[in-house]
Coordinates of C-alpha atoms and ligand atoms in Angstrom, one line a residue:
M1 CA 8.9 12.8 -18.7
T2 CA 7.2 15.3 -16.7
I3 CA 3.2 15.4 -17.0
Y4 CA 2.0 16.2 -13.6
K5 CA 0.7 19.4 -15.2
D6 CA -1.7 17.8 -17.0
H7 CA -3.1 15.7 -14.0
P8 CA -4.9 17.5 -11.3
L9 CA -4.3 15.0 -8.8
K10 CA -7.4 14.4 -6.3
I11 CA -6.3 13.4 -2.7
Y12 CA -8.3 12.3 -0.2
N13 CA -7.2 14.1 2.9
S14 CA -8.2 12.4 6.2
L15 CA -8.0 16.2 7.5
S16 CA -10.7 17.6 5.8
N17 CA -12.2 14.1 5.0
E18 CA -12.6 15.3 1.6
K19 CA -10.8 14.7 -1.9
E20 CA -8.6 17.8 -2.5
I21 CA -6.4 18.7 -5.6
F22 CA -3.2 17.8 -4.6
T23 CA -0.7 21.3 -4.5
P24 CA 2.9 20.2 -3.4
I25 CA 4.7 22.7 -1.3
Q26 CA 7.4 22.9 -3.9
D27 CA 6.6 22.8 -7.4
G28 CA 7.4 19.7 -8.9
H29 CA 8.5 17.9 -5.7
V30 CA 6.9 15.8 -2.9
G31 CA 8.1 15.0 0.3
M32 CA 6.1 11.8 1.6
Y33 CA 6.8 9.9 4.9
V34 CA 5.0 6.7 5.5
C35 CA 5.3 5.0 9.4
G36 CA 7.3 2.0 9.0
P37 CA 7.0 -1.1 10.7
T38 CA 7.7 -2.4 14.2
V39 CA 10.3 -4.9 13.5
Y40 CA 9.5 -7.3 16.3
S41 CA 8.2 -10.0 14.0
N42 CA 7.6 -11.2 10.8
V43 CA 5.3 -8.9 8.8
H44 CA 1.8 -10.1 8.0
L45 CA -0.4 -9.5 4.8
G46 CA -2.4 -6.8 6.3
N47 CA 1.1 -4.7 6.8
V48 CA 1.9 -5.6 3.0
R49 CA -1.3 -4.2 1.7
T50 CA -0.4 -0.8 3.5
F51 CA 2.9 -0.7 2.3
L52 CA 1.2 -1.7 -1.3
S53 CA -1.1 1.1 -1.1
F54 CA 1.7 3.4 -0.5
D55 CA 4.0 1.7 -3.2
I56 CA 1.4 2.4 -5.8
I57 CA 0.7 6.3 -5.0
Y58 CA 4.9 6.6 -5.0
R59 CA 5.1 4.9 -8.4
Y60 CA 2.5 7.2 -9.7
L61 CA 3.6 10.7 -8.4
L62 CA 6.9 9.2 -10.0
H63 CA 5.2 8.2 -13.2
L64 CA 4.1 12.0 -13.3
G65 CA 7.3 13.1 -13.0
Y66 CA 7.6 14.7 -9.5
K67 CA 11.0 14.4 -7.8
V68 CA 9.9 12.5 -4.6
R69 CA 11.6 12.1 -1.4
Y70 CA 10.0 9.1 0.1
V71 CA 10.9 8.7 3.5
R72 CA 9.9 5.3 5.4
N73 CA 11.1 4.4 9.2
I74 CA 11.7 1.6 11.1
T75 CA 10.8 1.6 14.3
D76 CA 13.3 -0.4 16.5
V77 CA 12.5 1.2 19.7
G78 CA 9.7 2.8 21.8
H79 CA 6.7 1.5 20.7
L80 CA 5.0 -0.1 23.7
V81 CA 2.8 -3.3 23.8
D82 CA -0.4 -1.1 24.9
D83 CA -0.5 1.8 21.9
A84 CA -1.8 3.9 24.9
D85 CA 1.7 4.4 26.5
S86 CA 2.1 1.5 28.8
G87 CA 3.5 -2.0 28.9
E88 CA 6.6 -3.0 28.1
D89 CA 8.6 -2.3 24.7
K90 CA 7.2 -4.7 21.9
I91 CA 11.1 -5.3 21.1
A92 CA 12.6 -5.7 24.6
K93 CA 9.3 -7.7 25.1
R94 CA 10.1 -10.3 22.2
A95 CA 14.0 -10.1 22.9
R96 CA 13.3 -11.1 26.6
L97 CA 11.0 -13.7 25.5
E98 CA 13.4 -15.2 23.1
Q99 CA 16.6 -14.7 25.0
L100 CA 17.9 -12.5 22.3
E101 CA 19.8 -9.0 22.2
P102 CA 16.7 -6.5 21.2
M103 CA 18.8 -5.6 18.2
E104 CA 19.1 -8.9 17.2
I105 CA 15.4 -8.9 16.9
V106 CA 15.5 -5.7 15.0
Q107 CA 17.9 -7.2 12.6
R108 CA 15.8 -10.4 12.1
Y109 CA 12.7 -8.7 11.2
T110 CA 14.1 -5.4 9.3
V111 CA 15.6 -8.3 7.3
D112 CA 12.8 -10.2 6.6
F113 CA 10.7 -6.8 6.0
H114 CA 13.0 -6.1 3.1
D115 CA 12.6 -9.7 1.8
I116 CA 9.0 -9.8 1.9
L117 CA 8.6 -6.5 0.3
Q118 CA 11.2 -6.9 -2.5
K119 CA 9.5 -10.2 -3.1
F120 CA 6.3 -8.1 -3.9
N121 CA 7.8 -5.9 -6.2
L122 CA 7.7 -2.6 -4.0
L123 CA 10.1 0.2 -4.2
P124 CA 12.6 0.9 -2.1
P125 CA 11.8 4.3 -0.2
S126 CA 14.7 7.1 -0.8
I127 CA 15.8 7.1 3.1
E128 CA 14.9 4.6 5.6
P129 CA 15.7 6.0 9.0
T130 CA 15.8 3.9 12.2
A131 CA 14.5 5.2 15.4
T132 CA 17.9 4.1 17.8
G133 CA 19.6 5.9 15.2
H134 CA 18.1 9.3 15.8
M135 CA 18.2 9.5 19.4
I136 CA 20.0 13.0 19.6
E137 CA 17.5 14.5 17.3
Q138 CA 14.9 13.3 19.3
I139 CA 16.3 14.3 22.4
N140 CA 16.4 18.3 20.6
V141 CA 12.7 17.7 19.6
I142 CA 11.4 17.0 23.3
Q143 CA 13.4 19.8 24.4
N144 CA 12.0 22.1 22.1
I145 CA 8.8 20.9 22.9
I146 CA 9.8 21.1 26.8
D147 CA 11.3 25.1 26.3
K148 CA 8.0 25.9 24.3
G149 CA 5.9 25.2 27.2
Y150 CA 3.9 22.2 26.1
A151 CA 5.7 19.2 27.8
Y152 CA 6.9 18.5 31.4
E153 CA 9.4 16.4 32.6
S154 CA 8.1 13.8 35.6
N155 CA 10.3 11.4 37.7
G156 CA 13.1 11.3 34.9
S157 CA 10.0 10.9 32.1
V158 CA 8.7 13.5 29.7
Y159 CA 5.0 13.8 29.0
F160 CA 3.1 15.6 26.4
D161 CA 0.7 18.1 28.3
V162 CA -2.3 18.0 26.1
A163 CA -4.2 20.1 28.4
K164 CA -1.7 23.0 28.0
Y165 CA -1.8 22.2 24.3
S166 CA -5.3 22.1 24.0
E167 CA -5.6 25.9 25.4
D168 CA -3.8 26.8 22.2
Y169 CA -4.6 24.2 19.5
D170 CA -7.3 21.3 18.6
Y171 CA -6.3 18.3 19.6
G172 CA -8.5 15.7 17.9
V173 CA -8.2 17.7 14.4
L174 CA -7.3 14.6 12.6
S175 CA -9.2 11.8 13.9
H176 CA -12.2 14.1 14.3
R177 CA -12.8 13.5 18.0
D178 CA -14.3 15.2 21.0
L179 CA -11.1 14.8 22.7
I180 CA -11.2 18.2 24.8
H181 CA -14.6 17.3 26.2
T182 CA -13.3 13.7 27.2
L183 CA -10.3 15.8 28.9
D184 CA -12.4 17.6 30.8
N185 CA -14.1 14.7 32.4
S186 CA -11.1 12.8 32.6
R187 CA -10.2 12.1 36.5
P188 CA -6.1 12.9 37.3
L189 CA -4.4 9.9 37.7
D190 CA -3.6 10.0 41.7
G191 CA -0.3 8.5 41.5
Q192 CA -0.6 5.6 39.4
S193 CA 1.6 7.1 36.5
D194 CA 3.7 10.3 36.4
K195 CA 1.3 11.8 34.0
R196 CA -0.5 14.8 35.0
N197 CA -3.7 13.6 33.1
E198 CA -4.6 10.4 30.9
Q199 CA -4.5 12.3 27.6
G200 CA -0.8 13.3 27.9
F201 CA 1.5 10.9 26.2
A202 CA 5.3 10.1 26.6
L203 CA 8.2 11.9 24.9
W204 CA 10.4 10.0 26.8
K205 CA 10.1 7.3 29.2
R206 CA 12.8 6.7 32.3
A207 CA 14.1 3.0 32.0
D208 CA 13.4 0.8 34.8
P209 CA 16.8 -0.7 35.9
H210 CA 16.5 -4.1 33.9
H211 CA 15.4 -2.3 30.7
I212 CA 18.1 -3.2 28.4
M213 CA 17.4 -0.5 25.5
R214 CA 18.4 3.0 27.2
W215 CA 19.9 6.1 26.2
P216 CA 21.3 9.2 28.3
S217 CA 19.2 11.9 28.2
P218 CA 18.9 15.3 30.4
W219 CA 16.2 13.6 32.0
S220 CA 17.0 10.5 32.6
D221 CA 18.6 7.2 31.2
G222 CA 15.5 5.8 29.2
F223 CA 14.2 5.6 25.7
P224 CA 12.0 7.8 23.3
G225 CA 7.9 7.5 23.4
W226 CA 6.8 5.7 20.0
H227 CA 5.2 9.3 18.5
T228 CA 8.6 10.9 18.8
E229 CA 10.6 9.2 16.1
C230 CA 8.3 10.0 13.6
T231 CA 8.1 13.9 14.4
T232 CA 11.7 13.9 14.2
M233 CA 12.5 12.0 11.4
S234 CA 10.3 13.5 9.1
T235 CA 10.8 16.9 9.8
K236 CA 14.9 16.1 9.3
Y237 CA 14.6 14.6 6.2
L238 CA 11.4 16.7 4.6
G239 CA 11.5 19.8 6.2
Q240 CA 9.1 21.4 8.9
R241 CA 6.2 21.5 6.8
F242 CA 6.0 18.7 3.9
D243 CA 3.4 17.3 2.1
I244 CA 1.9 13.9 2.6
L245 CA 2.2 11.6 5.4
G246 CA 0.8 8.2 5.1
G247 CA -0.1 4.9 7.2
G248 CA -2.5 2.5 8.0
M249 CA -5.9 3.9 9.1
D250 CA -5.4 2.2 12.8
L251 CA -2.5 4.9 13.3
K252 CA -4.8 8.1 13.0
F253 CA -5.0 7.9 16.4
P254 CA -3.2 8.0 18.7
H255 CA 0.2 7.9 16.8
H256 CA -0.8 10.6 13.7
E257 CA -2.8 12.8 16.1
C258 CA 0.4 13.0 18.7
E259 CA 2.5 13.9 15.7
I260 CA 0.3 17.0 14.7
A261 CA 0.3 17.5 18.2
Q262 CA 4.0 17.6 18.2
G263 CA 4.6 19.8 15.3
E264 CA 2.5 22.3 16.1
A265 CA 3.7 22.3 19.6
S266 CA 7.4 22.8 18.5
T267 CA 6.8 24.8 15.3
G268 CA 3.7 26.7 16.0
H269 CA 2.2 25.2 12.9
A270 CA 0.8 21.9 11.4
P271 CA 3.7 19.5 10.0
V272 CA 1.7 18.0 7.3
N273 CA -0.5 19.3 4.3
Y274 CA -2.2 15.9 3.3
W275 CA -2.6 12.9 5.6
L276 CA -3.4 9.3 4.0
H277 CA -4.8 6.6 5.4
A278 CA -5.1 2.7 4.1
N279 CA -7.7 0.8 5.2
M280 CA -7.4 -2.7 6.5
L281 CA -6.7 -6.3 5.3
T282 CA -9.5 -8.6 7.2
L283 CA -9.1 -12.2 7.5
N284 CA -12.8 -13.6 8.7
G285 CA -14.1 -10.4 9.1
K286 CA -11.7 -9.6 11.5
K287 CA -8.2 -7.0 11.5
M288 CA -5.3 -9.3 10.5
S289 CA -2.9 -8.5 13.3
K290 CA 0.4 -9.8 14.6
S291 CA -0.6 -9.6 17.9
S292 CA -4.0 -11.8 17.8
G293 CA -2.9 -14.4 15.3
N294 CA -5.5 -13.8 12.8
N295 CA -3.5 -13.3 10.1
I296 CA -1.3 -15.0 6.8
L297 CA 2.1 -14.2 6.3
P298 CA 3.5 -13.6 2.9
D299 CA 5.4 -16.3 2.9
E300 CA 2.5 -18.5 3.5
I301 CA 0.7 -17.1 0.6
L302 CA 3.6 -18.1 -1.8
A303 CA 3.9 -21.5 -0.5
G304 CA 0.5 -22.2 0.1
D305 CA 1.0 -22.8 3.2
N306 CA -1.8 -21.8 5.5
P307 CA -5.3 -23.6 6.2
V308 CA -7.2 -20.9 4.7
L309 CA -5.6 -21.5 0.9
S310 CA -6.3 -24.1 -1.3
K311 CA -3.0 -23.5 -3.2
A312 CA 0.4 -21.6 -3.7
F313 CA -0.2 -17.5 -5.1
S314 CA 2.6 -15.9 -6.8
A315 CA 3.7 -12.4 -5.2
S316 CA 2.3 -10.4 -8.6
V317 CA -1.2 -12.4 -8.5
T318 CA -1.4 -11.3 -4.6
R319 CA -0.7 -7.8 -5.6
F320 CA -3.0 -8.0 -8.4
F321 CA -5.9 -9.2 -6.0
M322 CA -4.8 -6.3 -3.3
L323 CA -5.3 -3.8 -6.0
Q324 CA -8.6 -4.6 -7.2
T325 CA -9.7 -3.0 -4.0
H326 CA -9.4 1.0 -3.4
Y327 CA -6.8 1.7 -0.9
R328 CA -9.6 3.3 1.6
S329 CA -11.8 0.4 1.4
I330 CA -11.5 -2.8 4.1
M331 CA -10.8 -5.5 2.0
D332 CA -11.4 -9.3 3.3
F333 CA -9.1 -11.9 2.5
S334 CA -10.5 -15.1 1.3
N335 CA -9.3 -18.0 -0.9
E336 CA -12.1 -17.8 -3.5
A337 CA -11.4 -14.1 -3.6
I338 CA -7.8 -14.6 -4.7
L339 CA -8.6 -17.5 -6.8
A340 CA -10.8 -15.4 -8.7
A341 CA -8.5 -12.5 -9.1
E342 CA -5.8 -15.2 -10.3
K343 CA -8.0 -16.0 -13.3
G344 CA -8.3 -12.2 -14.2
Y345 CA -4.5 -11.8 -13.9
D346 CA -3.9 -14.9 -16.2
R347 CA -6.4 -13.2 -18.4
L348 CA -4.7 -10.0 -18.2
M349 CA -1.3 -11.2 -18.7
K350 CA -2.2 -13.7 -21.7
A351 CA -3.6 -10.6 -23.4
I352 CA -0.6 -8.4 -22.8
N353 CA 1.5 -11.3 -24.2
S354 CA -0.5 -11.6 -27.5
L355 CA 0.0 -7.6 -27.9
S356 CA 3.1 -7.4 -28.8
K357 CA 2.7 -9.8 -31.5
L358 CA -0.4 -7.9 -33.5
E359 CA 0.4 -6.7 -36.8
P360 CA -0.5 -3.0 -37.4
G361 CA -3.2 -1.8 -39.7
N362 CA -3.7 1.1 -42.3
R363 CA -6.2 2.8 -40.0
S364 CA -7.5 2.5 -36.4
T365 CA -11.0 1.4 -35.3
L366 CA -10.6 1.8 -31.7
D367 CA -10.1 5.2 -29.8
I368 CA -6.8 4.5 -27.8
A369 CA -6.1 8.0 -26.6
G370 CA -9.8 8.1 -25.0
W371 CA -9.1 4.4 -23.1
E372 CA -5.9 6.0 -21.8
A373 CA -7.6 9.2 -20.9
K374 CA -9.8 7.2 -18.8
C375 CA -7.1 5.2 -17.1
Y376 CA -5.3 8.5 -16.2
E377 CA -8.5 9.7 -14.7
A378 CA -9.1 6.8 -12.5
L379 CA -5.5 7.0 -11.1
D380 CA -5.9 11.0 -11.0
D381 CA -9.1 10.4 -8.3
D382 CA -7.4 9.1 -5.4
F383 CA -5.3 6.5 -7.2
N384 CA -8.4 4.5 -7.9
T385 CA -6.7 1.0 -8.9
P386 CA -10.1 -1.2 -9.2
I387 CA -11.2 1.5 -11.9
L388 CA -8.0 1.1 -13.7
I389 CA -8.4 -2.7 -13.4
S390 CA -11.8 -2.5 -15.2
H391 CA -10.3 -0.3 -18.0
L392 CA -7.2 -2.6 -18.2
F393 CA -9.6 -5.6 -19.0
E394 CA -11.6 -3.3 -21.5
G395 CA -8.2 -2.9 -22.9
V396 CA -8.2 -7.2 -22.8
T397 CA -11.1 -6.5 -25.1
Y398 CA -9.6 -4.6 -27.7
I399 CA -6.8 -6.8 -27.9
N400 CA -9.4 -10.0 -28.5
Q401 CA -11.0 -7.8 -31.2
L402 CA -7.5 -7.0 -32.8
K403 CA -6.8 -10.9 -32.6
D404 CA -9.8 -11.9 -34.2
K405 CA -9.7 -8.8 -36.9
S406 CA -13.0 -7.4 -35.7
A407 CA -10.8 -4.3 -35.1
I408 CA -7.3 -2.7 -36.5
L409 CA -4.9 0.0 -35.4
S410 CA -2.3 2.0 -37.0
A411 CA 1.3 1.4 -36.4
T412 CA 1.1 4.7 -33.9
D413 CA -1.9 3.6 -32.4
L414 CA -0.7 0.2 -31.9
E415 CA 2.4 1.6 -30.2
H416 CA 0.7 4.0 -28.0
F417 CA -1.6 1.2 -26.8
N418 CA 1.4 -1.2 -26.2
K419 CA 3.1 1.9 -24.2
G420 CA -0.2 2.5 -22.1
I421 CA -0.6 -1.1 -21.1
S422 CA 3.2 -1.3 -20.1
T423 CA 2.9 2.1 -18.1
F424 CA -0.3 1.1 -16.4
V425 CA 0.3 -2.8 -15.9
F426 CA 3.9 -3.0 -14.8
D427 CA 5.2 0.4 -14.2
V428 CA 2.1 1.9 -12.1
L429 CA 0.8 -1.3 -10.6
G430 CA 4.1 -2.7 -10.4
L431 CA 2.9 -6.1 -11.8
E432 CA 5.4 -8.5 -13.4
M433 CA 5.1 -11.3 -15.9
R434 CA 7.3 -14.4 -15.4
S435 CA 8.7 -14.4 -18.9
G436 CA 8.0 -17.5 -20.7
V437 CA 5.1 -18.4 -18.9
Y438 CA 2.2 -16.7 -20.7
D439 CA 4.3 -17.6 -23.9
S440 CA 4.2 -21.3 -23.7
Y441 CA 0.7 -21.2 -22.4
A442 CA -1.1 -19.1 -25.0
E443 CA 1.0 -21.0 -27.9
K444 CA -0.5 -24.1 -26.4
L445 CA -3.9 -23.2 -26.1
D446 CA -4.0 -21.5 -29.4
G447 CA -2.5 -24.6 -30.8
T448 CA -5.2 -26.6 -29.1
I449 CA -8.2 -24.5 -30.1
K450 CA -6.8 -24.4 -33.7
L451 CA -7.0 -28.0 -33.6
L452 CA -10.4 -28.4 -32.4
I453 CA -11.4 -26.0 -35.1
E454 CA -10.1 -28.1 -37.6
I455 CA -11.8 -30.9 -36.1
R456 CA -15.2 -28.8 -36.5
N457 CA -14.7 -28.1 -39.8
K458 CA -14.2 -31.9 -40.5
V459 CA -17.3 -33.0 -38.7
R460 CA -19.4 -30.0 -40.0
A461 CA -18.4 -31.4 -43.6
D462 CA -19.8 -34.9 -42.4
R463 CA -22.7 -33.2 -41.5
N464 CA -22.1 -34.5 -38.0
F465 CA -24.0 -31.2 -36.3
T466 CA -24.3 -32.4 -32.9
L467 CA -21.0 -32.5 -32.5
S468 CA -19.6 -29.8 -34.1
D469 CA -22.4 -27.5 -32.1
Q470 CA -20.8 -29.5 -28.9
I471 CA -17.3 -28.4 -29.6
R472 CA -18.6 -25.0 -29.9
N473 CA -20.5 -24.8 -26.6
R474 CA -17.8 -26.5 -24.4
L475 CA -15.3 -23.7 -25.9
A476 CA -18.2 -21.2 -25.2
E477 CA -18.6 -22.5 -21.7
L478 CA -15.1 -22.0 -21.2
A479 CA -15.3 -18.1 -22.4
I480 CA -13.4 -19.1 -25.8
K481 CA -15.7 -17.9 -28.5
L482 CA -15.8 -19.1 -32.0
N483 CA -16.5 -16.4 -35.0
D484 CA -17.5 -18.5 -38.1
S485 CA -17.1 -16.3 -41.4
K486 CA -17.4 -17.6 -44.9
E487 CA -13.6 -17.8 -45.6
E488 CA -12.6 -19.2 -41.8
T489 CA -13.1 -19.6 -38.4
T490 CA -11.5 -17.4 -36.0
F491 CA -11.2 -17.6 -32.0
N492 CA -11.1 -15.1 -29.1
Y493 CA -10.9 -15.4 -25.3
Ligands
AMP501 P1 3.1 -2.0 12.5 O1 4.4 -2.8 12.4 O2 2.0 -3.0 13.6 O3 3.2 -0.7 13.4 O4 2.4 -1.9 11.2 C1 2.9 -1.7 10.2 C2 1.9 -0.8 9.0 O5 1.0 -1.7 8.8 C3 0.8 0.4 9.9 O6 1.0 1.2 8.9 C4 0.0 -0.2 9.9 O7 -1.3 0.3 10.3 C5 -0.4 -1.3 9.0 N1 -1.3 -2.3 9.3 C6 -1.6 -3.3 10.3 N2 -2.4 -4.2 10.6 C7 -2.8 -3.9 9.4 C8 -3.9 -4.7 8.3 N3 -4.8 -5.9 8.9 N4 -4.3 -4.4 7.3 C9 -3.5 -3.3 6.9 N5 -2.6 -2.8 7.4 C10 -2.2 -2.9 8.3
ZN502 ZN1 5.1 7.1 12.5

């Protein structure tokens, strides 16, 4: 179904720092590149949050009927320990510490990455290219930048010439930093490095004799810089100008700023129209990260195996928990917060489970089209999942009204409602309902409440109002509401 024409999508573009109406380059098609993981250790929950944010964006674009080519790379070489271009390669370092081949490290953590993303129900990208698989293309991109005069070779390494680039372009457009000013005040690096100035970044690094990860090139046996691969692979699969590039907020600078510089230097124009950045997941108020150890691993949450956690949480509950915060806001992880999310998730799933069993009436007293429009409005407004979830809970209220017969829906509206719930909850948010769980759960709970109503009717007949009120009040404390009418007592929760 193609419905994107009815949905003017507003996307927050980090380049303008504003929400903009999304207009793809080619009508009906979207090219989206997301910076993938550096596969030198297990992904943590923070990484999952960022990839989940783009999973929602991908799912919604697909739902709207766009033909999406979604490219997410695997960084298997070139990401140095210090993002500012120095230190060891992260993968080579890990290989040295574990006495393994670098490609064994890459294989182990790529498998882990896929396994985790599958457990958390993230859709695979259309293409998942690796940096090592695109060495020739990277060398060509670097040569092109040298030919255009924006890079220079020095002692077998190649550096991007930020000073030269800044004469023609604006270095700092994305991170909105005054990089030119910093440049003017920066001292030349007297012999400490092959770089002409501090801001320059490596496109190619000559490998030391002991460095295992090395490839031949016109300049030296070496390896590409971290930023080179994304420029190379995004343009190879999506063209020299494409629609969306995304990643975590921490990639804005230097990584994405450098990608813009490389793109403009080689083609003369900006490579990407919309830059999207997902915000960080924090733990104890600090960014989750691999290197600091301040993190929770996805498998730990599934097993409840981390001192922060009081119990295990399913992948779907974790997903729901994360989607309660908008992707551009910082989110702090806490056991209390995910416990509360689990309650909400159970309430939603129980309601959805009972929706399929409802019988239609001969007319409608609820505005389903209006409800659906609000759900779309939330997603069209920069993929606002927390607002969507609040509308889904309004849907839960509807379901309870239908159950206790204080509202009715015609057969057409009931089907429309069922379809809407299923689209938003399962297709777009990617939540899953474990089959059978909510059935037996809901049946047992409903049976127990009916038994309590029977007992209450009996004690009321015996004029034991203290006990009958106690039953009603205790149920109310559990958010189970009894509704007395002349004929019968119904309930909702
Ligand atoms: P890396 O493997 O370190 O390159 O990270 C993979 C992705 O996860 C990148 O888009 C990062 O921006 C993102 N990321 C890293 N730490 C966090 C965090 N604490 N919360 C959310 N995203 C993160
Ligand atoms: Zn990248």
